[in-house]
Coordinates of N, CA and C in Angstrom, one line a residue:
M1 N -4.4 11.7 -24.8 CA -4.5 10.5 -24.0 C -3.2 10.2 -23.3
E2 N -2.1 10.4 -24.0 CA -0.8 10.2 -23.3 C -0.6 11.2 -22.2
I3 N -1.0 12.4 -22.3 CA -0.9 13.4 -21.3 C -1.7 13.0 -20.0
C4 N -2.9 12.5 -20.2 CA -3.7 12.0 -19.1 C -3.1 10.9 -18.4
T5 N -2.6 9.9 -19.2 CA -1.9 8.7 -18.6 C -0.7 9.1 -17.8
S6 N 0.1 10.1 -18.4 CA 1.3 10.6 -17.7 C 0.9 11.2 -16.4
L7 N -0.2 12.0 -16.4 CA -0.6 12.6 -15.2 C -1.0 11.6 -14.1
I8 N -1.7 10.5 -14.6 CA -2.1 9.4 -13.6 C -0.8 8.8 -13.0
F9 N 0.2 8.5 -13.9 CA 1.4 7.9 -13.3 C 2.1 8.9 -12.4
F10 N 2.0 10.2 -12.7 CA 2.7 11.2 -11.7 C 1.9 11.2 -10.4
L11 N 0.6 11.1 -10.4 CA -0.1 11.1 -9.2 C 0.2 9.8 -8.4
F12 N 0.2 8.7 -9.1 CA 0.6 7.4 -8.4 C 2.0 7.5 -7.8
G13 N 2.9 8.2 -8.6 CA 4.2 8.3 -8.2 C 4.4 9.1 -6.9
I14 N 3.7 10.2 -6.7 CA 3.8 11.0 -5.5 C 3.2 10.3 -4.3
I15 N 2.1 9.5 -4.6 CA 1.5 8.7 -3.5 C 2.5 7.6 -3.1
F16 N 3.1 6.9 -4.0 CA 4.1 5.9 -3.7 C 5.4 6.5 -3.1
G17 N 5.7 7.7 -3.6 CA 6.9 8.4 -3.0 C 6.7 8.6 -1.5
S18 N 5.5 9.0 -1.1 CA 5.2 9.2 0.3 C 5.3 7.9 1.1
F19 N 4.9 6.8 0.5 CA 5.0 5.5 1.1 C 6.5 5.1 1.2
F20 N 7.3 5.4 0.1 CA 8.7 5.0 0.1 C 9.4 5.8 1.3
M21 N 9.0 7.0 1.5 CA 9.6 7.7 2.7 C 9.3 7.0 4.0
V22 N 8.1 6.5 4.2 CA 7.8 5.8 5.4 C 8.7 4.5 5.5
V23 N 8.8 3.8 4.4 CA 9.7 2.6 4.4 C 11.1 3.0 4.7
G24 N 11.6 4.0 4.0 CA 13.0 4.4 4.2 C 13.3 4.8 5.6
I25 N 12.4 5.5 6.2 CA 12.6 6.0 7.6 C 12.5 4.9 8.6
R26 N 11.5 4.0 8.4 CA 11.2 3.0 9.4 C 12.0 1.7 9.3
L27 N 12.3 1.3 8.1 CA 12.9 0.0 7.9 C 14.3 -0.1 8.7
P28 N 15.2 0.8 8.6 CA 16.4 0.7 9.3 C 16.2 0.7 10.9
Q29 N 15.1 1.3 11.3 CA 14.8 1.3 12.8 C 14.0 0.1 13.2
K30 N 13.7 -0.8 12.2 CA 13.0 -2.1 12.5 C 11.6 -1.8 13.0
I31 N 11.0 -0.7 12.5 CA 9.6 -0.3 12.8 C 8.7 -0.7 11.7
S32 N 7.6 -1.3 12.0 CA 6.7 -1.7 10.9 C 6.2 -0.6 10.1
F33 N 6.2 -0.7 8.8 CA 5.7 0.4 8.0 C 4.4 0.0 7.4
T34 N 3.8 -1.1 7.8 CA 2.5 -1.5 7.3 C 1.4 -1.3 8.3
H35 N 1.8 -1.0 9.6 CA 0.9 -0.7 10.6 C 1.3 0.5 11.4
G36 N 0.3 1.2 11.9 CA 0.6 2.4 12.7 C 0.7 3.7 11.8
R37 N 0.0 4.7 12.3 CA 0.0 6.0 11.5 C 1.3 6.7 11.8
S38 N 1.6 7.6 10.9 CA 2.8 8.5 11.0 C 2.6 9.4 12.2
K39 N 3.8 9.7 12.8 CA 3.8 10.6 14.0 C 4.8 11.7 13.8
C40 N 4.6 12.8 14.5 CA 5.6 13.8 14.5 C 6.8 13.3 15.2
P41 N 8.0 13.4 14.7 CA 9.2 13.0 15.4 C 9.6 13.8 16.6
S42 N 8.9 14.9 16.8 CA 9.2 15.8 17.9 C 8.2 15.6 19.1
C43 N 6.9 15.7 18.8 CA 5.9 15.6 19.9 C 5.2 14.3 19.9
S44 N 5.5 13.4 18.9 CA 4.9 12.1 18.8 C 3.4 12.1 18.6
C45 N 2.9 13.3 18.1 CA 1.5 13.4 17.8 C 1.1 12.6 16.5
Q46 N 0.1 11.7 16.6 CA -0.3 11.1 15.3 C -0.9 12.0 14.3
L47 N -0.4 11.9 13.1 CA -0.9 12.8 12.1 C -2.2 12.4 11.5
A48 N -3.1 13.3 11.4 CA -4.4 13.1 10.8 C -4.3 12.8 9.3
W49 N -5.3 12.2 8.7 CA -5.2 11.8 7.3 C -5.0 13.1 6.4
Y50 N -5.6 14.2 6.8 CA -5.5 15.4 6.0 C -4.1 16.1 6.2
D51 N -3.3 15.6 7.1 CA -1.9 16.1 7.2 C -0.9 15.1 6.6
N52 N -1.5 14.1 5.9 CA -0.6 13.1 5.2 C -0.8 13.1 3.7
I53 N -1.5 14.1 3.2 CA -1.7 14.2 1.7 C -0.3 14.6 1.1
P54 N 0.2 13.8 0.2 CA 1.5 14.1 -0.4 C 1.6 15.6 -1.0
I55 N 2.6 16.2 -0.8 CA 3.0 17.6 -1.3 C 2.0 18.6 -0.7
L56 N 0.7 18.4 -0.9 CA -0.3 19.4 -0.5 C -0.2 19.7 1.0
S57 N -0.2 18.7 1.8 CA -0.2 18.9 3.3 C 1.1 19.7 3.7
Y58 N 2.2 19.3 3.1 CA 3.5 20.0 3.4 C 3.4 21.5 3.1
I59 N 2.7 21.8 1.9 CA 2.6 23.2 1.5 C 1.6 24.0 2.5
L60 N 0.5 23.4 2.8 CA -0.5 24.0 3.6 C 0.0 24.2 5.0
L61 N 0.8 23.3 5.5 CA 1.3 23.4 6.9 C 2.6 24.2 6.9
K62 N 3.1 24.6 5.8 CA 4.3 25.4 5.6 C 5.5 24.6 6.2
G63 N 5.5 23.3 6.0 CA 6.6 22.4 6.4 C 6.8 22.2 7.9
R64 N 5.7 22.4 8.6 CA 5.8 22.2 10.1 C 4.6 21.4 10.7
C65 N 4.9 20.8 11.8 CA 3.9 20.0 12.5 C 2.7 20.9 12.9
R66 N 1.5 20.5 12.7 CA 0.4 21.3 13.1 C 0.3 21.6 14.6
K67 N 0.8 20.7 15.4 CA 0.7 20.8 16.9 C 1.8 21.6 17.5
C68 N 3.1 21.1 17.3 CA 4.2 21.7 17.9 C 5.1 22.6 17.1
R69 N 4.7 22.7 15.8 CA 5.4 23.5 14.8 C 6.8 23.1 14.5
Y70 N 7.1 21.8 14.8 CA 8.4 21.2 14.5 C 8.6 21.2 13.0
K71 N 9.8 21.6 12.5 CA 10.1 21.7 11.1 C 10.2 20.4 10.5
I72 N 9.4 20.1 9.4 CA 9.4 18.8 8.7 C 10.4 18.9 7.6
S73 N 11.2 17.8 7.5 CA 12.2 17.8 6.5 C 11.7 18.0 5.1
S74 N 12.4 18.8 4.3 CA 11.9 19.1 2.9 C 12.2 17.9 2.0
L75 N 12.9 16.8 2.6 CA 13.1 15.6 1.8 C 11.8 14.9 1.4
Y76 N 10.7 15.1 2.3 CA 9.4 14.5 2.0 C 8.8 14.9 0.7
P77 N 8.6 16.2 0.5 CA 8.0 16.6 -0.8 C 9.0 16.4 -2.0
L78 N 10.3 16.6 -1.7 CA 11.2 16.3 -2.8 C 11.2 14.9 -3.3
I79 N 11.1 14.0 -2.4 CA 11.0 12.5 -2.8 C 9.7 12.3 -3.5
E80 N 8.6 12.9 -3.0 CA 7.3 12.6 -3.6 C 7.3 13.1 -5.1
V81 N 7.8 14.3 -5.3 CA 7.8 14.9 -6.6 C 8.8 14.1 -7.5
F82 N 9.9 13.8 -7.0 CA 10.9 13.0 -7.8 C 10.4 11.7 -8.2
T83 N 9.7 11.0 -7.3 CA 9.1 9.7 -7.6 C 8.0 9.8 -8.7
G84 N 7.2 10.9 -8.6 CA 6.2 11.1 -9.6 C 6.8 11.3 -10.9
F85 N 7.9 12.1 -11.0 CA 8.6 12.3 -12.2 C 9.2 11.0 -12.8
L86 N 9.8 10.2 -12.0 CA 10.4 9.0 -12.4 C 9.3 8.0 -12.9
F87 N 8.1 8.0 -12.3 CA 7.1 7.1 -12.7 C 6.6 7.5 -14.1
V88 N 6.5 8.8 -14.4 CA 6.2 9.2 -15.7 C 7.2 8.8 -16.7
L89 N 8.5 8.9 -16.4 CA 9.5 8.5 -17.3 C 9.5 7.0 -17.6
C90 N 9.1 6.2 -16.5 CA 9.0 4.8 -16.7 C 7.9 4.5 -17.7
Y91 N 6.8 5.1 -17.6 CA 5.7 4.9 -18.5 C 6.1 5.3 -20.0
L92 N 6.8 6.4 -20.1 CA 7.1 6.9 -21.5 C 8.2 6.0 -22.1
H93 N 9.1 5.4 -21.2 CA 10.2 4.7 -21.7 C 10.0 3.2 -22.0
A94 N 9.1 2.6 -21.2 CA 8.9 1.2 -21.3 C 8.3 0.8 -22.7
A95 N 8.8 -0.3 -23.2 CA 8.4 -0.8 -24.5 C 7.3 -2.0 -24.3
S96 N 7.1 -2.5 -23.1 CA 6.2 -3.5 -22.9 C 5.7 -3.5 -21.4
P97 N 4.6 -4.1 -21.1 CA 4.1 -4.1 -19.7 C 5.1 -4.7 -18.7
P98 N 5.7 -5.8 -19.0 CA 6.7 -6.4 -18.1 C 7.8 -5.4 -17.8
E99 N 8.3 -4.7 -18.9 CA 9.4 -3.8 -18.7 C 9.0 -2.6 -17.9
L100 N 7.7 -2.2 -18.0 CA 7.2 -1.1 -17.3 C 7.1 -1.4 -15.8
L101 N 6.6 -2.6 -15.4 CA 6.6 -3.1 -14.1 C 8.0 -3.2 -13.5
L102 N 8.9 -3.7 -14.3 CA 10.3 -3.8 -13.8 C 10.9 -2.4 -13.5
S103 N 10.7 -1.5 -14.4 CA 11.2 -0.1 -14.3 C 10.6 0.5 -13.0
L104 N 9.4 0.3 -12.8 CA 8.7 0.9 -11.6 C 9.4 0.3 -10.3
L105 N 9.6 -1.0 -10.3 CA 10.2 -1.6 -9.2 C 11.7 -1.1 -9.0
F106 N 12.3 -1.0 -10.1 CA 13.7 -0.5 -10.1 C 13.8 0.9 -9.5
M107 N 12.9 1.8 -9.9 CA 13.0 3.1 -9.4 C 12.6 3.1 -7.9
S108 N 11.6 2.3 -7.5 CA 11.2 2.3 -6.1 C 12.4 1.9 -5.2
L109 N 13.2 0.9 -5.6 CA 14.4 0.5 -4.9 C 15.3 1.6 -4.7
L110 N 15.6 2.3 -5.8 CA 16.5 3.4 -5.8 C 16.1 4.6 -4.9
I111 N 14.8 4.9 -5.0 CA 14.3 5.9 -4.1 C 14.4 5.6 -2.6
I112 N 14.1 4.3 -2.3 CA 14.2 3.9 -0.8 C 15.7 3.9 -0.4
I113 N 16.6 3.5 -1.3 CA 18.0 3.5 -1.0 C 18.5 5.0 -0.8
I114 N 18.0 5.9 -1.6 CA 18.4 7.3 -1.4 C 18.0 7.7 0.1
I115 N 16.8 7.4 0.5 CA 16.4 7.8 1.8 C 17.2 7.1 2.9
T116 N 17.3 5.8 2.9 CA 18.0 5.1 4.0 C 19.5 5.5 4.1
D117 N 20.1 5.7 2.9 CA 21.5 6.1 3.0 C 21.7 7.5 3.4
L118 N 20.9 8.4 3.0 CA 20.9 9.8 3.4 C 20.7 10.0 4.9
C119 N 19.7 9.2 5.4 CA 19.3 9.4 6.8 C 20.1 8.6 7.8
Y120 N 20.5 7.4 7.3 CA 21.2 6.5 8.3 C 22.6 6.0 7.7
M121 N 22.9 6.3 6.5 CA 24.2 5.8 5.9 C 24.1 4.3 5.9
L122 N 23.0 3.7 5.5 CA 22.7 2.3 5.5 C 22.0 1.9 4.3
I123 N 22.4 0.7 3.7 CA 21.7 0.1 2.6 C 21.2 -1.3 3.2
P124 N 19.9 -1.4 3.6 CA 19.5 -2.6 4.3 C 19.5 -3.9 3.5
N125 N 20.1 -4.9 4.0 CA 20.1 -6.2 3.3 C 18.7 -6.7 3.0
K126 N 17.8 -6.5 4.0 CA 16.4 -7.0 3.8 C 15.8 -6.4 2.5
L127 N 16.1 -5.1 2.3 CA 15.6 -4.4 1.1 C 16.1 -5.0 -0.2
L128 N 17.4 -5.3 -0.2 CA 18.0 -5.9 -1.4 C 17.5 -7.3 -1.6
A129 N 17.3 -8.1 -0.5 CA 16.8 -9.4 -0.6 C 15.3 -9.5 -1.1
F130 N 14.6 -8.4 -0.8 CA 13.2 -8.4 -1.2 C 13.1 -8.1 -2.8
Y131 N 14.0 -7.2 -3.3 CA 13.9 -6.9 -4.7 C 14.7 -7.9 -5.6
L132 N 15.7 -8.5 -5.1 CA 16.5 -9.4 -5.9 C 15.7 -10.5 -6.7
P133 N 14.8 -11.3 -6.0 CA 14.1 -12.3 -6.8 C 13.1 -11.7 -7.8
A134 N 12.6 -10.5 -7.4 CA 11.7 -9.8 -8.4 C 12.4 -9.4 -9.6
F135 N 13.6 -8.9 -9.5 CA 14.4 -8.5 -10.6 C 14.8 -9.7 -11.5
I136 N 15.2 -10.8 -10.8 CA 15.5 -12.0 -11.6 C 14.3 -12.5 -12.3
L137 N 13.1 -12.5 -11.7 CA 11.9 -13.0 -12.4 C 11.6 -12.2 -13.6
F138 N 11.6 -10.9 -13.4 CA 11.3 -10.0 -14.6 C 12.3 -10.0 -15.7
R139 N 13.6 -10.3 -15.3 CA 14.6 -10.4 -16.4 C 14.5 -11.8 -17.1
I140 N 13.8 -12.7 -16.5 CA 13.5 -14.0 -17.2 C 12.4 -13.7 -18.1
I141 N 11.4 -13.0 -17.7 CA 10.2 -12.7 -18.5 C 10.6 -11.7 -19.6
E142 N 11.4 -10.7 -19.3 CA 11.8 -9.7 -20.3 C 13.3 -9.6 -20.3
P143 N 14.0 -10.6 -20.9 CA 15.5 -10.7 -20.8 C 16.2 -9.6 -21.6
L144 N 17.4 -9.3 -21.2 CA 18.3 -8.5 -21.9 C 18.8 -9.2 -23.2
N145 N 19.4 -8.6 -24.1 CA 19.9 -9.2 -25.3 C 21.4 -9.1 -25.3
P146 N 22.1 -10.2 -25.2 CA 21.7 -11.6 -24.9 C 21.2 -11.8 -23.5
W147 N 20.5 -12.9 -23.2 CA 19.9 -13.1 -21.9 C 20.9 -13.2 -20.8
W148 N 22.1 -13.6 -21.1 CA 23.1 -13.8 -20.0 C 23.7 -12.4 -19.6
N149 N 23.3 -11.3 -20.2 CA 23.8 -10.0 -19.8 C 23.3 -9.7 -18.4
S150 N 22.2 -10.2 -17.9 CA 21.8 -10.0 -16.5 C 22.7 -10.6 -15.5
V151 N 23.2 -11.8 -15.8 CA 24.1 -12.5 -15.0 C 25.5 -11.8 -15.0
A152 N 25.9 -11.4 -16.2 CA 27.1 -10.6 -16.3 C 27.1 -9.3 -15.6
G153 N 25.9 -8.7 -15.7 CA 25.7 -7.4 -15.1 C 25.8 -7.5 -13.6
G154 N 25.2 -8.5 -13.0 CA 25.3 -8.7 -11.5 C 26.7 -9.0 -11.1
L155 N 27.4 -9.8 -11.8 CA 28.8 -10.1 -11.5 C 29.7 -8.8 -11.6
T156 N 29.4 -8.1 -12.7 CA 30.2 -6.9 -13.0 C 30.0 -5.8 -11.8
G157 N 28.7 -5.6 -11.5 CA 28.4 -4.7 -10.4 C 29.1 -5.1 -9.1
F158 N 29.1 -6.4 -8.8 CA 29.7 -6.9 -7.6 C 31.2 -6.7 -7.6
L159 N 31.9 -7.0 -8.7 CA 33.3 -7.0 -8.8 C 33.8 -5.6 -8.8
I160 N 33.1 -4.6 -9.4 CA 33.6 -3.2 -9.4 C 33.8 -2.7 -8.0
I161 N 32.8 -2.9 -7.2 CA 32.9 -2.4 -5.8 C 33.9 -3.2 -5.0
F162 N 33.9 -4.6 -5.3 CA 34.8 -5.5 -4.6 C 36.3 -5.0 -4.8
I163 N 36.6 -4.7 -6.0 CA 38.0 -4.2 -6.3 C 38.3 -2.9 -5.7
V164 N 37.3 -2.0 -5.6 CA 37.5 -0.7 -5.0 C 37.7 -0.9 -3.5
I165 N 37.0 -1.9 -2.8 CA 37.2 -2.1 -1.4 C 38.6 -2.7 -1.1
L166 N 39.0 -3.6 -2.0 CA 40.4 -4.2 -1.9 C 41.4 -3.1 -2.0
W167 N 41.2 -2.2 -2.9 CA 42.2 -1.1 -3.1 C 42.1 -0.1 -2.0
N168 N 40.9 0.2 -1.5 CA 40.8 1.2 -0.4 C 39.6 0.8 0.4
K169 N 39.8 0.2 1.6 CA 38.8 -0.3 2.4 C 37.8 0.8 2.9
Q170 N 38.3 2.0 3.0 CA 37.5 3.1 3.5 C 36.7 3.8 2.3
G171 N 37.0 3.4 1.1 CA 36.3 4.0 0.0 C 34.9 3.8 -0.1
M172 N 34.5 2.5 -0.1 CA 33.1 2.1 -0.2 C 32.8 0.9 0.8
G173 N 31.5 0.6 0.9 CA 31.2 -0.5 1.9 C 30.6 -1.7 1.2
G174 N 30.3 -2.7 2.0 CA 29.7 -3.9 1.4 C 28.3 -3.7 0.9
G175 N 27.6 -2.7 1.5 CA 26.2 -2.3 1.1 C 26.2 -1.8 -0.3
D176 N 27.2 -1.0 -0.7 CA 27.4 -0.5 -2.0 C 27.6 -1.6 -3.0
M177 N 28.5 -2.6 -2.6 CA 28.8 -3.7 -3.4 C 27.6 -4.6 -3.7
K178 N 26.8 -4.9 -2.7 CA 25.6 -5.7 -2.9 C 24.6 -4.9 -3.7
L179 N 24.5 -3.7 -3.5 CA 23.5 -2.8 -4.2 C 23.8 -2.8 -5.7
L180 N 25.1 -2.6 -6.1 CA 25.4 -2.5 -7.5 C 25.3 -3.9 -8.2
A181 N 25.5 -4.9 -7.4 CA 25.3 -6.3 -7.9 C 23.8 -6.5 -8.3
V182 N 22.9 -6.1 -7.4 CA 21.5 -6.3 -7.7 C 21.0 -5.4 -8.8
L183 N 21.5 -4.2 -8.9 CA 21.2 -3.3 -10.0 C 21.7 -3.8 -11.3
G184 N 22.9 -4.4 -11.3 CA 23.5 -5.0 -12.5 C 22.6 -6.0 -13.2
I185 N 21.8 -6.7 -12.4 CA 20.9 -7.7 -13.0 C 19.9 -7.0 -13.9
V186 N 19.5 -5.9 -13.6 CA 18.5 -5.1 -14.4 C 19.2 -4.4 -15.5
L187 N 20.4 -3.8 -15.2 CA 21.1 -2.9 -16.2 C 21.9 -3.7 -17.2
G188 N 22.5 -4.8 -16.8 CA 23.5 -5.4 -17.7 C 24.9 -4.8 -17.5
P189 N 26.0 -5.5 -18.0 CA 27.3 -5.1 -17.7 C 27.7 -3.7 -18.2
S190 N 27.4 -3.3 -19.4 CA 27.8 -2.0 -19.9 C 27.1 -0.9 -19.2
H191 N 25.8 -1.1 -18.9 CA 25.1 0.0 -18.3 C 25.4 0.1 -16.8
V192 N 25.8 -1.0 -16.1 CA 26.1 -0.9 -14.7 C 27.5 -0.2 -14.6
I193 N 28.4 -0.5 -15.5 CA 29.7 0.3 -15.5 C 29.4 1.8 -15.7
A194 N 28.5 2.1 -16.6 CA 28.2 3.5 -16.9 C 27.5 4.1 -15.6
A195 N 26.7 3.3 -14.9 CA 26.1 3.8 -13.7 C 27.1 4.1 -12.6
F196 N 28.1 3.2 -12.5 CA 29.2 3.4 -11.5 C 30.0 4.6 -11.8
L197 N 30.4 4.8 -13.1 CA 31.2 6.0 -13.5 C 30.4 7.3 -13.3
L198 N 29.2 7.3 -13.6 CA 28.3 8.5 -13.4 C 28.2 8.7 -11.9
A199 N 28.1 7.7 -11.1 CA 28.0 7.8 -9.6 C 29.3 8.5 -9.1
C200 N 30.4 8.0 -9.6 CA 31.7 8.5 -9.1 C 31.9 10.0 -9.5
F201 N 31.5 10.3 -10.7 CA 31.7 11.7 -11.2 C 30.8 12.6 -10.4
S202 N 29.5 12.2 -10.3 CA 28.6 13.1 -9.6 C 28.9 13.2 -8.1
G203 N 29.4 12.1 -7.5 CA 29.8 12.1 -6.1 C 31.0 13.0 -5.8
A204 N 32.0 12.9 -6.7 CA 33.1 13.7 -6.6 C 32.8 15.2 -6.8
L205 N 31.9 15.5 -7.7 CA 31.5 16.9 -7.9 C 30.7 17.5 -6.8
I206 N 29.7 16.8 -6.3 CA 28.9 17.2 -5.2 C 29.7 17.3 -3.9
G207 N 30.5 16.2 -3.7 CA 31.3 16.2 -2.5 C 32.3 17.4 -2.5
S208 N 32.9 17.7 -3.6 CA 33.8 18.9 -3.6 C 33.1 20.2 -3.3
I209 N 31.9 20.3 -3.8 CA 31.1 21.5 -3.5 C 30.8 21.6 -2.0
L210 N 30.3 20.5 -1.5 CA 30.0 20.5 0.0 C 31.2 20.7 0.9
I211 N 32.3 20.1 0.5 CA 33.5 20.4 1.3 C 33.9 21.9 1.2
H212 N 33.8 22.4 0.0 CA 34.2 23.8 -0.2 C 33.4 24.8 0.7
F213 N 32.1 24.5 0.8 CA 31.2 25.3 1.6 C 31.1 24.8 3.1
G214 N 32.0 23.9 3.5 CA 32.0 23.5 4.9 C 30.9 22.7 5.3
M215 N 30.1 22.1 4.4 CA 28.9 21.3 4.8 C 29.3 19.9 5.2
I216 N 30.4 19.4 4.7 CA 30.9 18.1 5.1 C 32.4 18.3 5.3
Q217 N 33.0 17.3 6.0 CA 34.5 17.4 6.2 C 35.2 16.3 5.4
R218 N 36.4 16.7 4.9 CA 37.2 15.8 4.1 C 37.5 14.5 4.9
N219 N 37.6 13.4 4.3 CA 37.9 12.1 4.9 C 36.9 11.6 5.9
K220 N 35.7 12.2 5.9 CA 34.6 11.7 6.8 C 33.7 10.9 5.9
P221 N 33.0 9.9 6.6 CA 32.0 9.0 5.9 C 31.0 9.9 5.1
F222 N 30.7 9.4 3.9 CA 29.8 10.2 3.0 C 28.9 9.2 2.3
P223 N 27.6 9.3 2.3 CA 26.7 8.3 1.7 C 26.9 8.3 0.2
F224 N 27.3 7.1 -0.4 CA 27.5 7.0 -1.8 C 26.2 6.4 -2.5
G225 N 25.3 5.8 -1.7 CA 24.1 5.2 -2.3 C 23.3 6.1 -3.2
P226 N 23.1 7.4 -2.7 CA 22.3 8.3 -3.6 C 22.9 8.5 -4.9
F227 N 24.3 8.5 -5.0 CA 25.0 8.7 -6.3 C 24.9 7.5 -7.2
I228 N 24.9 6.3 -6.5 CA 24.7 5.1 -7.3 C 23.3 5.1 -7.9
A229 N 22.3 5.5 -7.1 CA 21.0 5.6 -7.5 C 20.9 6.6 -8.7
F230 N 21.5 7.8 -8.6 CA 21.5 8.8 -9.6 C 22.1 8.2 -10.9
G231 N 23.3 7.6 -10.8 CA 23.9 7.0 -11.9 C 23.1 5.9 -12.6
S232 N 22.4 5.1 -11.8 CA 21.6 4.0 -12.3 C 20.4 4.5 -13.0
I233 N 19.8 5.6 -12.5 CA 18.6 6.2 -13.2 C 19.1 6.7 -14.6
L234 N 20.2 7.4 -14.7 CA 20.7 7.9 -15.9 C 21.0 6.7 -16.9
A235 N 21.7 5.7 -16.3 CA 22.1 4.6 -17.1 C 20.9 3.8 -17.6
Y236 N 19.8 3.7 -16.8 CA 18.6 2.9 -17.3 C 17.9 3.7 -18.4
F237 N 17.7 5.0 -18.3 CA 17.0 5.7 -19.3 C 17.8 6.2 -20.5
L238 N 19.1 6.5 -20.2 CA 19.9 7.1 -21.2 C 21.2 6.3 -21.5
G239 N 21.3 5.1 -21.0 CA 22.5 4.3 -21.1 C 23.1 4.3 -22.5
E240 N 22.3 3.9 -23.5 CA 22.9 3.8 -24.8 C 23.4 5.1 -25.4
V241 N 22.7 6.2 -25.1 CA 23.1 7.5 -25.5 C 24.4 7.9 -24.9
I242 N 24.5 7.7 -23.5 CA 25.7 8.0 -22.8 C 26.9 7.2 -23.3
I243 N 26.7 5.9 -23.4 CA 27.8 5.0 -23.9 C 28.3 5.4 -25.3
Q244 N 27.4 5.7 -26.2 CA 27.7 6.0 -27.5 C 28.4 7.4 -27.6
W245 N 28.0 8.3 -26.8 CA 28.7 9.6 -26.7 C 30.1 9.4 -26.2
Y246 N 30.3 8.6 -25.2 CA 31.6 8.3 -24.6 C 32.5 7.7 -25.7
L247 N 32.0 6.7 -26.4 CA 32.8 6.0 -27.4 C 33.2 6.9 -28.6
N248 N 32.3 7.9 -28.9 CA 32.6 8.8 -30.0 C 33.7 9.8 -29.6
L249 N 34.0 9.9 -28.3 CA 35.1 10.8 -27.9 C 36.5 10.2 -28.4
F250 N 36.5 8.9 -28.7 CA 37.7 8.3 -29.0 C 37.8 7.9 -30.5
T251 N 36.8 8.3 -31.2 CA 36.8 8.0 -32.7 C 37.3 9.2 -33.4
I252 N 38.0 9.0 -34.5 CA 38.6 10.1 -35.3 C 37.5 10.6 -36.3

């Protein structure tokens, strides 16, 4: 039964992942994502429904537009599969229906942030404003222990990036600061700190690799949102394990 339910969550995940791609691509351009069918970015040909089937259409079309053969970004199927995987983890991890809904909302925000920051180096304020009241509501229904950890988490997330910006204005932006503050409401103070440290570590590692292979240039703007998302995913699912492992490093 659990396998069947996990499969259902995976299927819903890849469908929503396809929708999140539409939101992430259109929102920064102020294009409605609730009306209008998807178009090829090269020839502007409207895509038929059978060319919009998540993952399957990309495979059958070999990652190209049916009409002009323009190469479609591999980010589409990657996001769809990744979202499906995260939805399954949410189902397996959640201890209650409210926490399950909160975790799905949490992952959806992180997925869209990955897309907008990778494609436009932008974390839209409208997106954060949409999710903020939902996170507050669900943390009232399903509070952290103690309940004020959500407030402390939001303040901690804000102050971490605020201090970084004061120290080095080119290090991070206001979008990162607002994002980590919103995520802190869900994660709480200890987990949002863990998310930030994981984001810094993974960002430094990946950034060094990309610089080594000449894929990016040193001292050039680099999207940090995807690393905050990665750190937040790890902190949400494995926060207690990671924190305990870290503390054990300093015990005799």
